[in-house]
Short mmCIF file of C-alpha atoms and ligand atoms in Angstrom, two decimals:
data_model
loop_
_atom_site.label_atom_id
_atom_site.label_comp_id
_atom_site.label_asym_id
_atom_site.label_seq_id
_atom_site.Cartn_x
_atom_site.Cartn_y
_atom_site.Cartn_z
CA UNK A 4 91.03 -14.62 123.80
CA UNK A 5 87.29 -13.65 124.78
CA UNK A 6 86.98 -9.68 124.95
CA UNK A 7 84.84 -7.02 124.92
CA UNK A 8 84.42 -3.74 123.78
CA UNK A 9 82.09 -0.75 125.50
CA UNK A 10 81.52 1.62 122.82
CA UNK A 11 80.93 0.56 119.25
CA UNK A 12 82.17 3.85 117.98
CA UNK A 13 84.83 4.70 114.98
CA UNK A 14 87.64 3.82 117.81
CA UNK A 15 85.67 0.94 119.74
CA UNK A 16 84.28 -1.12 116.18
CA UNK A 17 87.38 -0.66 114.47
CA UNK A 18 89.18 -2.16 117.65
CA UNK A 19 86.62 -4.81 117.97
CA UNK A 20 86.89 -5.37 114.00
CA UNK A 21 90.87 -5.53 114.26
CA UNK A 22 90.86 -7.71 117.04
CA UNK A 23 88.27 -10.17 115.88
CA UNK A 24 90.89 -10.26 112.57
CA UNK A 25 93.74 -11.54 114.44
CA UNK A 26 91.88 -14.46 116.02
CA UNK A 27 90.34 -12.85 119.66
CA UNK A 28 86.46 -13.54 119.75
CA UNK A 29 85.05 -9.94 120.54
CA UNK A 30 81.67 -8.57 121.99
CA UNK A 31 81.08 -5.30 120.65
CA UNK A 32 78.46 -3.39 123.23
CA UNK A 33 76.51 -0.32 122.61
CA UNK A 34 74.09 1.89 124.83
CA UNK A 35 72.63 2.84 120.97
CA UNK A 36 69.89 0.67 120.06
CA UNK A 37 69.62 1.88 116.45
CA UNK A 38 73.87 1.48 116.08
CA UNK A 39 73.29 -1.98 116.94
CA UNK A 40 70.63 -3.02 114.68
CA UNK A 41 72.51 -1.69 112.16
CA UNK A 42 75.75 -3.74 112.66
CA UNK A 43 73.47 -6.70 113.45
CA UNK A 44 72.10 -5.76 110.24
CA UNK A 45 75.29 -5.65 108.19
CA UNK A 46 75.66 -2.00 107.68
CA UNK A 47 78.38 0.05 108.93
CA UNK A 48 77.34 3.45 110.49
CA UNK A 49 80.78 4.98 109.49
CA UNK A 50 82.90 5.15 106.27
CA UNK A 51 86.07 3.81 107.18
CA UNK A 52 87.87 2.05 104.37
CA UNK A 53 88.35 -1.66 104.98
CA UNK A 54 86.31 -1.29 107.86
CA UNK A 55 82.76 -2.98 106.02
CA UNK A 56 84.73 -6.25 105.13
CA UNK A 57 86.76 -6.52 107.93
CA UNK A 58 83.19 -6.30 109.87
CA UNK A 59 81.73 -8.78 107.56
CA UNK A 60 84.22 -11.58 107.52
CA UNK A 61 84.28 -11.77 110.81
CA UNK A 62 80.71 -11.40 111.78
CA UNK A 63 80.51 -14.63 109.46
CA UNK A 64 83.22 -16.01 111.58
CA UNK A 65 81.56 -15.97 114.26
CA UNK A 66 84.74 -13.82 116.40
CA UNK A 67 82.60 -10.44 116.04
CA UNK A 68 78.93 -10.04 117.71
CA UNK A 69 76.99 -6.64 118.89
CA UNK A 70 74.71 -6.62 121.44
CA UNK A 71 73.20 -3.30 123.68
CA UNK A 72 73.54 -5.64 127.27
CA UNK A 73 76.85 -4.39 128.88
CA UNK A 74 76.44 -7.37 131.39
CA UNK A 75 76.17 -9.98 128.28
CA UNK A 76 79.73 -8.15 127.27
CA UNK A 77 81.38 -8.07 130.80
CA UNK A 78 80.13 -11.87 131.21
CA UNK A 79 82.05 -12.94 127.78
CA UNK A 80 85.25 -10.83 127.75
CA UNK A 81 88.03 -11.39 130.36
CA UNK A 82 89.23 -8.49 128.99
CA UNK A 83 86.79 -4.93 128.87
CA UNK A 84 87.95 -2.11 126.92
CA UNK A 85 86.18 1.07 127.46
CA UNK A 86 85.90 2.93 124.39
CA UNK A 87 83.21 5.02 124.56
CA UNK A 88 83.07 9.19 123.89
CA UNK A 89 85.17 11.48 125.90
CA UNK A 90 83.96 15.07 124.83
CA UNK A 91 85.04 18.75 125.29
CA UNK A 92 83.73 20.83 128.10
CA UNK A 93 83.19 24.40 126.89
CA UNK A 94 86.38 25.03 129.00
CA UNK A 95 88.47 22.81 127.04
CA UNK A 96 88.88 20.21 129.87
CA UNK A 97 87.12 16.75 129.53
CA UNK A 98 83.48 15.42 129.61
CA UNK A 99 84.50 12.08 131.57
CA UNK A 100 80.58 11.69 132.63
CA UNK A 101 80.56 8.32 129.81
CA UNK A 102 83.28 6.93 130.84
CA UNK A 103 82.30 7.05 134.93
CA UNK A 104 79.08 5.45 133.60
CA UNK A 105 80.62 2.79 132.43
CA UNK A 106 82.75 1.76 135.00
CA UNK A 107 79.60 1.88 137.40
CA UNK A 108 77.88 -0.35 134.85
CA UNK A 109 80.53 -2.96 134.93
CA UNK A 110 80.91 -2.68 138.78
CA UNK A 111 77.43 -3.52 138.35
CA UNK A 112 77.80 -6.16 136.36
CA UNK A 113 81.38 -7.94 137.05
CA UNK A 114 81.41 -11.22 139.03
CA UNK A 115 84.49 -12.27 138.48
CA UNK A 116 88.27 -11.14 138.22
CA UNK A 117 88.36 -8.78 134.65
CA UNK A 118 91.02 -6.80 133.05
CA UNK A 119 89.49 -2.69 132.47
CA UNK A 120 91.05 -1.39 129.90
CA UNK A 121 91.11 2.66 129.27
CA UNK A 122 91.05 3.06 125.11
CA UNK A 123 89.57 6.02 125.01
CA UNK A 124 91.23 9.55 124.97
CA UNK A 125 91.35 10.27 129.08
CA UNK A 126 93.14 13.03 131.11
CA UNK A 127 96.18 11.78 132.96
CA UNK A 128 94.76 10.37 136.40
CA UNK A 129 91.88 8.78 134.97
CA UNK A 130 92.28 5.02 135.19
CA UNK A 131 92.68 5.87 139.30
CA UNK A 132 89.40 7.02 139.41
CA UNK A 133 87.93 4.59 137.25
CA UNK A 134 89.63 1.73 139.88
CA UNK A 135 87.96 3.90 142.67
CA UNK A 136 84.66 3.92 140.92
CA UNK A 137 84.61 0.13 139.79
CA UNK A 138 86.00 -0.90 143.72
CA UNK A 139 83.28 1.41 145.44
CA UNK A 140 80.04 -0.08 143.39
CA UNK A 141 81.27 -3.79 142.32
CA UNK A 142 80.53 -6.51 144.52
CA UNK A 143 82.97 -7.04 147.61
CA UNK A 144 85.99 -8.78 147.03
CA UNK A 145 85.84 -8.89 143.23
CA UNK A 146 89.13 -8.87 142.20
CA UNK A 147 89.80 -6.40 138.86
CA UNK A 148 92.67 -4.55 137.39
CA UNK A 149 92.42 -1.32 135.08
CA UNK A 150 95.02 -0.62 132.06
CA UNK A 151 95.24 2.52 130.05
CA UNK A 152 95.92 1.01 126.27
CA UNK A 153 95.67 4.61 124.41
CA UNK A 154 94.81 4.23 120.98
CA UNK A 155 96.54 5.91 117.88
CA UNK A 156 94.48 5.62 114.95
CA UNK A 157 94.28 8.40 112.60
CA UNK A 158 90.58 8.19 110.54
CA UNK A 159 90.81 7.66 106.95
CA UNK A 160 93.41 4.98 107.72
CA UNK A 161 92.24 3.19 111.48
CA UNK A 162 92.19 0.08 109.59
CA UNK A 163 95.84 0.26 108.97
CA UNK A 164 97.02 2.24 111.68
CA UNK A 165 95.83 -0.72 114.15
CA UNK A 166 97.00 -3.73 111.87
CA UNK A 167 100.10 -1.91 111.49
CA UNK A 168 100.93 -0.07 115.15
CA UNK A 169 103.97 2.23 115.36
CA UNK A 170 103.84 0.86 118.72
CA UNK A 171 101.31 -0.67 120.97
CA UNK A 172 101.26 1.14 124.88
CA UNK A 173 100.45 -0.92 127.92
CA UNK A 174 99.92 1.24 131.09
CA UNK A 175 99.89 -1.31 133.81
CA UNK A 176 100.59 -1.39 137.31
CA UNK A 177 99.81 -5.18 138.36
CA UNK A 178 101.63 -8.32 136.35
CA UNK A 179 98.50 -10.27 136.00
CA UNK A 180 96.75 -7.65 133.90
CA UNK A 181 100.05 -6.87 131.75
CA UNK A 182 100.52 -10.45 131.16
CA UNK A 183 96.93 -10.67 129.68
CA UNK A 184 97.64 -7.69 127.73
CA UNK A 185 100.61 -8.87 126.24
CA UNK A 186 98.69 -12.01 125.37
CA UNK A 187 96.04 -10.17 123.52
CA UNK A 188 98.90 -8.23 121.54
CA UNK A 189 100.69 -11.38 120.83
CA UNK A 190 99.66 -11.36 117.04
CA UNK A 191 100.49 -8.21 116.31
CA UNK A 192 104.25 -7.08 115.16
CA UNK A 193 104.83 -3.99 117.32
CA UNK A 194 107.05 -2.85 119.81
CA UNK A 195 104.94 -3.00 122.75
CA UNK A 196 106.08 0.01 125.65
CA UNK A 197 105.22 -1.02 129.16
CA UNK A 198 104.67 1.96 131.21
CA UNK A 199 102.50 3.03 134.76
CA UNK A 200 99.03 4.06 133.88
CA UNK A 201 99.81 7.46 134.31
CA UNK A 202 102.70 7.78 131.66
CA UNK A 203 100.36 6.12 129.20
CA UNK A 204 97.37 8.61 129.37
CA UNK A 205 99.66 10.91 129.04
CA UNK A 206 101.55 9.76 125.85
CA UNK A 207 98.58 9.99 124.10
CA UNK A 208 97.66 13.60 124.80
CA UNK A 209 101.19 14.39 124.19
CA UNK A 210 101.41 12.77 121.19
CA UNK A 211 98.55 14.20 119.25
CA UNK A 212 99.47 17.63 120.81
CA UNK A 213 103.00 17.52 119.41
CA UNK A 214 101.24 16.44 116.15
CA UNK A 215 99.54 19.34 116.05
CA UNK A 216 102.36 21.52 116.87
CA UNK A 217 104.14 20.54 113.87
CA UNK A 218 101.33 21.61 112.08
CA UNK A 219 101.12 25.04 113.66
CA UNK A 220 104.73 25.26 113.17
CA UNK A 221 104.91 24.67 109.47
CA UNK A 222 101.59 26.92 108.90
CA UNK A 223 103.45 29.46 111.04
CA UNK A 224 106.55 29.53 108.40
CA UNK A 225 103.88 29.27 105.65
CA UNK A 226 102.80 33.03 107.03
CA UNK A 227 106.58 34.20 106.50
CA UNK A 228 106.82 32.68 102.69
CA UNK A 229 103.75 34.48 101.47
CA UNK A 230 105.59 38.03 103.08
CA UNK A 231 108.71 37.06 101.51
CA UNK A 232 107.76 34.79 98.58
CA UNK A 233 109.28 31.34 99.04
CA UNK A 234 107.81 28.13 99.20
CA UNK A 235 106.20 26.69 102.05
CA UNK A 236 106.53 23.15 99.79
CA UNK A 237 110.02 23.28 99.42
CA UNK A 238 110.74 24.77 103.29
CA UNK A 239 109.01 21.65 104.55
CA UNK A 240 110.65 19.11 102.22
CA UNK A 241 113.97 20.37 103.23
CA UNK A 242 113.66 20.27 106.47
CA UNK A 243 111.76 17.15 106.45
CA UNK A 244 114.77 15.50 105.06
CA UNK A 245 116.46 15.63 108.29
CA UNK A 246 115.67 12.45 109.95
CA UNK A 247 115.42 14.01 113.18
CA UNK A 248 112.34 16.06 111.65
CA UNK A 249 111.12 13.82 109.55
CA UNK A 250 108.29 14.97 106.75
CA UNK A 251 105.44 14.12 108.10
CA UNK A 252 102.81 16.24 109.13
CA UNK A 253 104.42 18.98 107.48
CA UNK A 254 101.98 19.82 105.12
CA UNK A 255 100.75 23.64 105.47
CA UNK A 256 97.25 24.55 104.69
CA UNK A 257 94.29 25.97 106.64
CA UNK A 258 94.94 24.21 109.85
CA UNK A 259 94.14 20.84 111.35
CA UNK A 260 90.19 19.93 112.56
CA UNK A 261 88.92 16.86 113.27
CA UNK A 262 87.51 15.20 116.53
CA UNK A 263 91.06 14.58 118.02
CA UNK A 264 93.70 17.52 117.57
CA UNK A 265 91.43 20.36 118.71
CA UNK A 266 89.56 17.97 121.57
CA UNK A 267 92.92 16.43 123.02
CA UNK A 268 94.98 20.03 122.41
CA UNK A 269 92.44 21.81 124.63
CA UNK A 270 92.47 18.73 127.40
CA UNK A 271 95.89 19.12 127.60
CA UNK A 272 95.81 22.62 127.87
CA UNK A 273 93.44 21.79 130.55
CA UNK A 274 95.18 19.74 132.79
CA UNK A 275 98.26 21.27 132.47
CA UNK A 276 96.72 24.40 134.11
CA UNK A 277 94.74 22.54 136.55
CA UNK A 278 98.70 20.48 137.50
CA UNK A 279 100.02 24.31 137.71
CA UNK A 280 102.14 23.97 135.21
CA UNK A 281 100.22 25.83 132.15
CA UNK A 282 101.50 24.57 128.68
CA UNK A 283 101.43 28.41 126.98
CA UNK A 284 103.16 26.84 123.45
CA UNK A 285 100.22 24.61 123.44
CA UNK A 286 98.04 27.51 123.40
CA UNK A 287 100.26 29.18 121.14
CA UNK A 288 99.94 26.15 118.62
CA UNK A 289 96.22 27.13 118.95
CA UNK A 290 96.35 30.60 118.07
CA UNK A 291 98.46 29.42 114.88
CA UNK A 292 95.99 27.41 113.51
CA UNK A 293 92.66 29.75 113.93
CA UNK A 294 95.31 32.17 112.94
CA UNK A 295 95.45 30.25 109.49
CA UNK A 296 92.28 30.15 108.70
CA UNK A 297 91.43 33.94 108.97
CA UNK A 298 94.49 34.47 106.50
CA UNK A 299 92.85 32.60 103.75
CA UNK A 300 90.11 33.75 104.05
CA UNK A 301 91.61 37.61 104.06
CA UNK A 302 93.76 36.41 101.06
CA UNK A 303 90.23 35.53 99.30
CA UNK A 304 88.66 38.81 100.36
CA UNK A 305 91.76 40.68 99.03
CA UNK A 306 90.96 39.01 95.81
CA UNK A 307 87.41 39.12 95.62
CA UNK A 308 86.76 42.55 97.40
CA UNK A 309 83.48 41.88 98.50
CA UNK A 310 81.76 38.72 99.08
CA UNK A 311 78.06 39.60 99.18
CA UNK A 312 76.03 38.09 96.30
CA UNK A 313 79.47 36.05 94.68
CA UNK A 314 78.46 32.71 94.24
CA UNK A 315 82.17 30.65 95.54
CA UNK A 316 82.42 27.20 95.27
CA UNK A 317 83.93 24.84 98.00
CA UNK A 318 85.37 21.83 97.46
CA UNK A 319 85.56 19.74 100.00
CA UNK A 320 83.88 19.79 103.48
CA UNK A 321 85.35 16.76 105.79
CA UNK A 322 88.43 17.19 108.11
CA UNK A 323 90.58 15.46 105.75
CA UNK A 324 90.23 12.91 102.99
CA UNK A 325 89.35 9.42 102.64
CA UNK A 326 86.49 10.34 105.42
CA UNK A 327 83.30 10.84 105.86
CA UNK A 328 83.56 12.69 109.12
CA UNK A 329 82.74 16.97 109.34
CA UNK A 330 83.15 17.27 113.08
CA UNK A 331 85.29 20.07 113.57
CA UNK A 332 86.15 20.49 109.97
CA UNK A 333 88.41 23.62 108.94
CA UNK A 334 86.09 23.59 105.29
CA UNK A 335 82.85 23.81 107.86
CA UNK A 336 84.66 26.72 109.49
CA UNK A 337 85.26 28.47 106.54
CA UNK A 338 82.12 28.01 104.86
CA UNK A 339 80.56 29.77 107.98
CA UNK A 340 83.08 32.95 107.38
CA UNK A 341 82.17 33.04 103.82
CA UNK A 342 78.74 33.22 104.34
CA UNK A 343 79.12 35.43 107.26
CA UNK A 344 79.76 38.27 104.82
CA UNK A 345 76.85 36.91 102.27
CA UNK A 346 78.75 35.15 100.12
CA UNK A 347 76.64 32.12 98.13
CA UNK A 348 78.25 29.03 98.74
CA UNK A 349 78.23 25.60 96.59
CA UNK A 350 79.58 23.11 97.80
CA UNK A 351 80.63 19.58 96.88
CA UNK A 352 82.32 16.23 98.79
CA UNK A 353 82.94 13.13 97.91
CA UNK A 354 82.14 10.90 101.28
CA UNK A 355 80.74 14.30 103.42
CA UNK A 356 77.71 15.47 102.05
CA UNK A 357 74.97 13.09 104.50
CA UNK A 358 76.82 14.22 107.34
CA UNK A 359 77.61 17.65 106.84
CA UNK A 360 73.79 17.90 105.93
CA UNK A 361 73.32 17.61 109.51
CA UNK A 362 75.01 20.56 110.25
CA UNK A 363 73.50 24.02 110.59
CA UNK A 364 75.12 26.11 108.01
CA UNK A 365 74.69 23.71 105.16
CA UNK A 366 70.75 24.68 105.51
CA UNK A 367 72.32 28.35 104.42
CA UNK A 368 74.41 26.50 101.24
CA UNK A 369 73.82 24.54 98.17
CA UNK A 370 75.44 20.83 98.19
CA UNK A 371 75.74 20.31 95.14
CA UNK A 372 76.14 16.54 93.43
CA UNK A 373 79.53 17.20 91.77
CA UNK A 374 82.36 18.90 92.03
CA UNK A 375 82.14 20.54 88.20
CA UNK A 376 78.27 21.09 89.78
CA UNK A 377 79.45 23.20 92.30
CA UNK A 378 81.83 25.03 90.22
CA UNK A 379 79.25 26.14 87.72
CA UNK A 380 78.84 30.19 87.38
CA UNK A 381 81.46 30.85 90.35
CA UNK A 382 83.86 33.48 90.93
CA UNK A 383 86.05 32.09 92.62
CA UNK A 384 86.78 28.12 93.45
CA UNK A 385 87.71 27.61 97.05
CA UNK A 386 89.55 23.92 98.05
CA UNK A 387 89.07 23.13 101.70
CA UNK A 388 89.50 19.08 101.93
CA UNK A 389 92.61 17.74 99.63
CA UNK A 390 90.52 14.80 98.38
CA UNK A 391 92.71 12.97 95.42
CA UNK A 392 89.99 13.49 93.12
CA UNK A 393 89.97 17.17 92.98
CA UNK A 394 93.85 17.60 91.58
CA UNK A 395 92.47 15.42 88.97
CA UNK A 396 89.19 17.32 87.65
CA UNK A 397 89.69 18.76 83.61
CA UNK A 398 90.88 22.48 84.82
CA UNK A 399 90.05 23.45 81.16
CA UNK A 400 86.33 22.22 81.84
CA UNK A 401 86.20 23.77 85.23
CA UNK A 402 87.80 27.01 83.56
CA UNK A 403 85.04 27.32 81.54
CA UNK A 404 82.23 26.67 84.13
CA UNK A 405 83.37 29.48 85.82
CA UNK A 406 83.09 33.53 86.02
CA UNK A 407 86.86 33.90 86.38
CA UNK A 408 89.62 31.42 86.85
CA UNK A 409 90.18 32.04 90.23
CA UNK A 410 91.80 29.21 92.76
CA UNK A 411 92.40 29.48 96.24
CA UNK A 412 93.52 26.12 97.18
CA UNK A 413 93.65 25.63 101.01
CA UNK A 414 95.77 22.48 100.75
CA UNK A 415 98.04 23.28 98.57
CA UNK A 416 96.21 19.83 96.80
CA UNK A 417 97.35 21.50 93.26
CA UNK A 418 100.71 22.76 91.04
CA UNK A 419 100.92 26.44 91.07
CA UNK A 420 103.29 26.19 88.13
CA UNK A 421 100.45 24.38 86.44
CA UNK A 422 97.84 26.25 87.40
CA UNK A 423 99.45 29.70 85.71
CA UNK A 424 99.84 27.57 82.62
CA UNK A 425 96.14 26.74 82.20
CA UNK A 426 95.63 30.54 82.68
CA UNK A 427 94.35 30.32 86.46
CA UNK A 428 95.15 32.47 89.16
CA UNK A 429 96.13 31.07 91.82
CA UNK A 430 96.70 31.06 95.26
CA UNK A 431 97.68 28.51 97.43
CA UNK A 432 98.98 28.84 101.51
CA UNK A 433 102.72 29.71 102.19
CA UNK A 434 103.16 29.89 97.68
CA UNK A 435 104.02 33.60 97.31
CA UNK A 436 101.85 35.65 95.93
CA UNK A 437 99.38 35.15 93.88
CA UNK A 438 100.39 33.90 90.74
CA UNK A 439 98.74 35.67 88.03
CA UNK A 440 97.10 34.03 85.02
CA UNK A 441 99.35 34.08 81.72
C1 UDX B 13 94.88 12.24 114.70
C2 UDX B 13 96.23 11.58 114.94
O1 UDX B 13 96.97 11.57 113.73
C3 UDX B 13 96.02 10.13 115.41
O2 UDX B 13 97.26 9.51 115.68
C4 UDX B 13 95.16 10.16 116.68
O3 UDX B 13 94.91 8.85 117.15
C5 UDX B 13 93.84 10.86 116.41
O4 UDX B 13 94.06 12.19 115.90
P1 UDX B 13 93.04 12.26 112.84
O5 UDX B 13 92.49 13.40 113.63
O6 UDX B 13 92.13 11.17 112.41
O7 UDX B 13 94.25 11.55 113.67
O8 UDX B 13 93.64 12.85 111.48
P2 UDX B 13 95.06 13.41 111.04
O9 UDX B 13 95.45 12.70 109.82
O10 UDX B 13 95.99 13.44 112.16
O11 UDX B 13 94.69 14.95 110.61
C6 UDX B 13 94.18 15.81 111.59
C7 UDX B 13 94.03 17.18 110.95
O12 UDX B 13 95.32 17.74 110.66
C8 UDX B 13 93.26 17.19 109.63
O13 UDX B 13 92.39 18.30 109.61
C9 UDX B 13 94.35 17.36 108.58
O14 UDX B 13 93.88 18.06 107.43
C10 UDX B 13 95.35 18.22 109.33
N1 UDX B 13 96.73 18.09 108.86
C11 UDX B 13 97.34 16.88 108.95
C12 UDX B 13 97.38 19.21 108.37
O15 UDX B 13 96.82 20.29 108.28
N2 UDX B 13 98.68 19.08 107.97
C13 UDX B 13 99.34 17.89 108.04
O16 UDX B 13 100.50 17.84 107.64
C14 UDX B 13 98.65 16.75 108.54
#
């Protein structure tokens, strides 16, 4: 099938990409000049594994093109996916100003009958009003549908995630447009859940704010095994274990970041309150998580007494691993804190460092160009983003490059048992106490 996609972001290329891989011949559209000539180009303006040779082969294909000309993408795809930015208002609630431009852009543009599809991350309601704007400025009588198809990709992994859906979610309220749909989805092996457009905005903010309750939850009982020294580890596995629970997203540490979890939490926050019906555990799971953060970094103060004039080194500064994305990264926040109370940071990522150099407080830091780099002279080695590669550094090397072995590891990444061994001490989130050097 002939599609296109508005928005050539990390959701709308790696759609496009995934699409284009299954057989569908997809226009990729972006307002961004410079985005475009470099996809046309053969670069990809996001580390996403997978993503650069899924891009490639089909570019050579000839089932993946770019172009900035919404009309030249409306024109070609009988479907149009929207995927395009829907930021945070300082009040939480949602920046939908990209997404109404769009739709007037399409009106503008649409001449015959077209499937609009909702991708992006949208308050519940928003497809309506994205059918009222596309019916008040397209031309009279054009016939169109609009579909919310919420999107579930986690980065790091939105290669996989979209080859490989849990389940793919077709809001729908005319049988033309879900028949379409279901075409599109033929080749991919997923139960596919037909719901009204309503239900399936709102899966998606429910979703990813239930995700990040289970994160709250376990960091919550991470606070009660440092007071009474179990193991957050062992807590989650064993509760995990029940299939009802499940052990994912279990894993406590210094909260979750990212562009999603804090965005869509605070949206949903939103329009619960503005339905009347305010969602106080969702605001609850909030206070957990910046809750979290302050802990650790009381739990390094404890240890360090004063910060001024230590030199601490942070490894890690993207939201998670296997990205290159900062935005709303937990390591960012605490990297502020630290040097907040004068502490000198160095600091060290392995796919992070060009973005996070666009960032404000890294102008205060040192990025340093390895992780053993940034560990050199420091009193104290901070881990912020579990990346693989730093449970695997020579602890005897990085025990002598520093002042004191001293580990605070915010992602419980490393073996406290281990750790004690090699003569560190160690402190890790929801571990006990700290676990003194032998
Ligand atoms: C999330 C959802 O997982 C995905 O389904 C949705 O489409 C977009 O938002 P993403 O934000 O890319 O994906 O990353 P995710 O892997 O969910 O991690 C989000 C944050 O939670 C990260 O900061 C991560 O470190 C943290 N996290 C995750 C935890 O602290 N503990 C966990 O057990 C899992």
């Amino acid at each position: 099938m002939e599609i296109a996609i508005i928005g050539s972001g990390y959701v709308g290329l790696t759609t496009g990409a995934c699409f284009a891989e299954v057989g569908h011949s997809v226009t990729c559209v972006d307002n961004n000049a410079v985005k475009i000539e470099t996809l046309l180009a053969g670069e990809i303006p996001i580390y996403e594994p997978g993503l650069e040779d899924l891009v490639k082969k089909n570019v050579a294909a000839g089932r993946l093109r770019f172009t900035t000309s919404t009309e030249e993408g409306v024109a070609a795809g009988k479907i149009v996916f929207i995927a395009v930015p829907t930021p945070p208002q300082p009040d939480g609630s949602v920046d939908l100003s990209f997404i109404e431009k769009v739709a007037r852009e399409v009106a503008a543009v649409i001449k015959d009958y077209r499937v609009i599809v909702d991708k992006s991350t949208v308050p519940v309601k928003t497809g309506e009003k994205v059918a009222e704007t596309i019916k008040r400025y397209a031309p009279e009588g054009v016939e169109f549908d609009v579909v919310s198809n919420p999107e579930f990709l986690r980065e790091g992994c939105a290669v996989h995630d979209l080859m490989n859906p849990d389940r793919i979610v077709i809001g729908a309220n005319s049988d033309r447009a879900l028949a379409l749909m279901q075409k599109l989805y033929e080749p991919f092996v997923a139960p596919v859940l037909v719901t009204d457009i309503n239900s399936a905005e709102l899966i998606k903010h429910a979703a990813n704010s239930f995700l990040a309750l289970k994160i709250s939850y376990i960091n919550a009982v991470s606070a009660l095994c440092e007071r009474c020294g179990a193991d957050v580890e062992k807590v989650a596995e064993g509760i995990g274990r029940d299939s009802r629970i499940g052990d994912k997203f279990l894993n406590a540490g210094i909260g979750y970041g990212g562009s999603c979890f804090p965005k869509d939490l605070a949206a949903f926050i939103a329009i619960s309150d503005q339905l009347g019906v305010p969602f106080n555990l969702l605001k609850e799971v909030q206070n957990i998580n910046a809750g979290q953060l302050d802990r650790f970094v009381d739990v390094i103060r404890e240890a360090l007494w004063v910060f001024r004039e230590k030199r601490i080194a942070v490894l890690g500064l993207t939201f998670k691993p296997q990205t290159d994305d900062v935005r709303c990264s937990v390591a960012i926040d605490l990297i502020e804190k630290l040097v907040a109370e004068g502490a000198e940071i160095r600091a060290y990522d392995p796919k992070g460092m060009e973005k996070a150099k666009e960032l404000s407080v890294t102008s205060k830091i040192t990025l340093a160009p390895s992780a053993l780099e940034a560990i050199d002279g420091a009193e104290a080695l901070v881990i912020a983003t579990d990346w693989p590669e730093f449970a695997a550094l020579d602890f005897n090397e990085v025990k002598r490059r520093m002042v004191a072995p001293l580990i605070f590891d915010g992602r419980n990444l490393l073996d406290p048992g281990t750790m004690a061994q090699l003569g560190f001490t160690y402190r890790g989130v929801g571990r006990g106490r700290c676990v003194a050097g032998s």
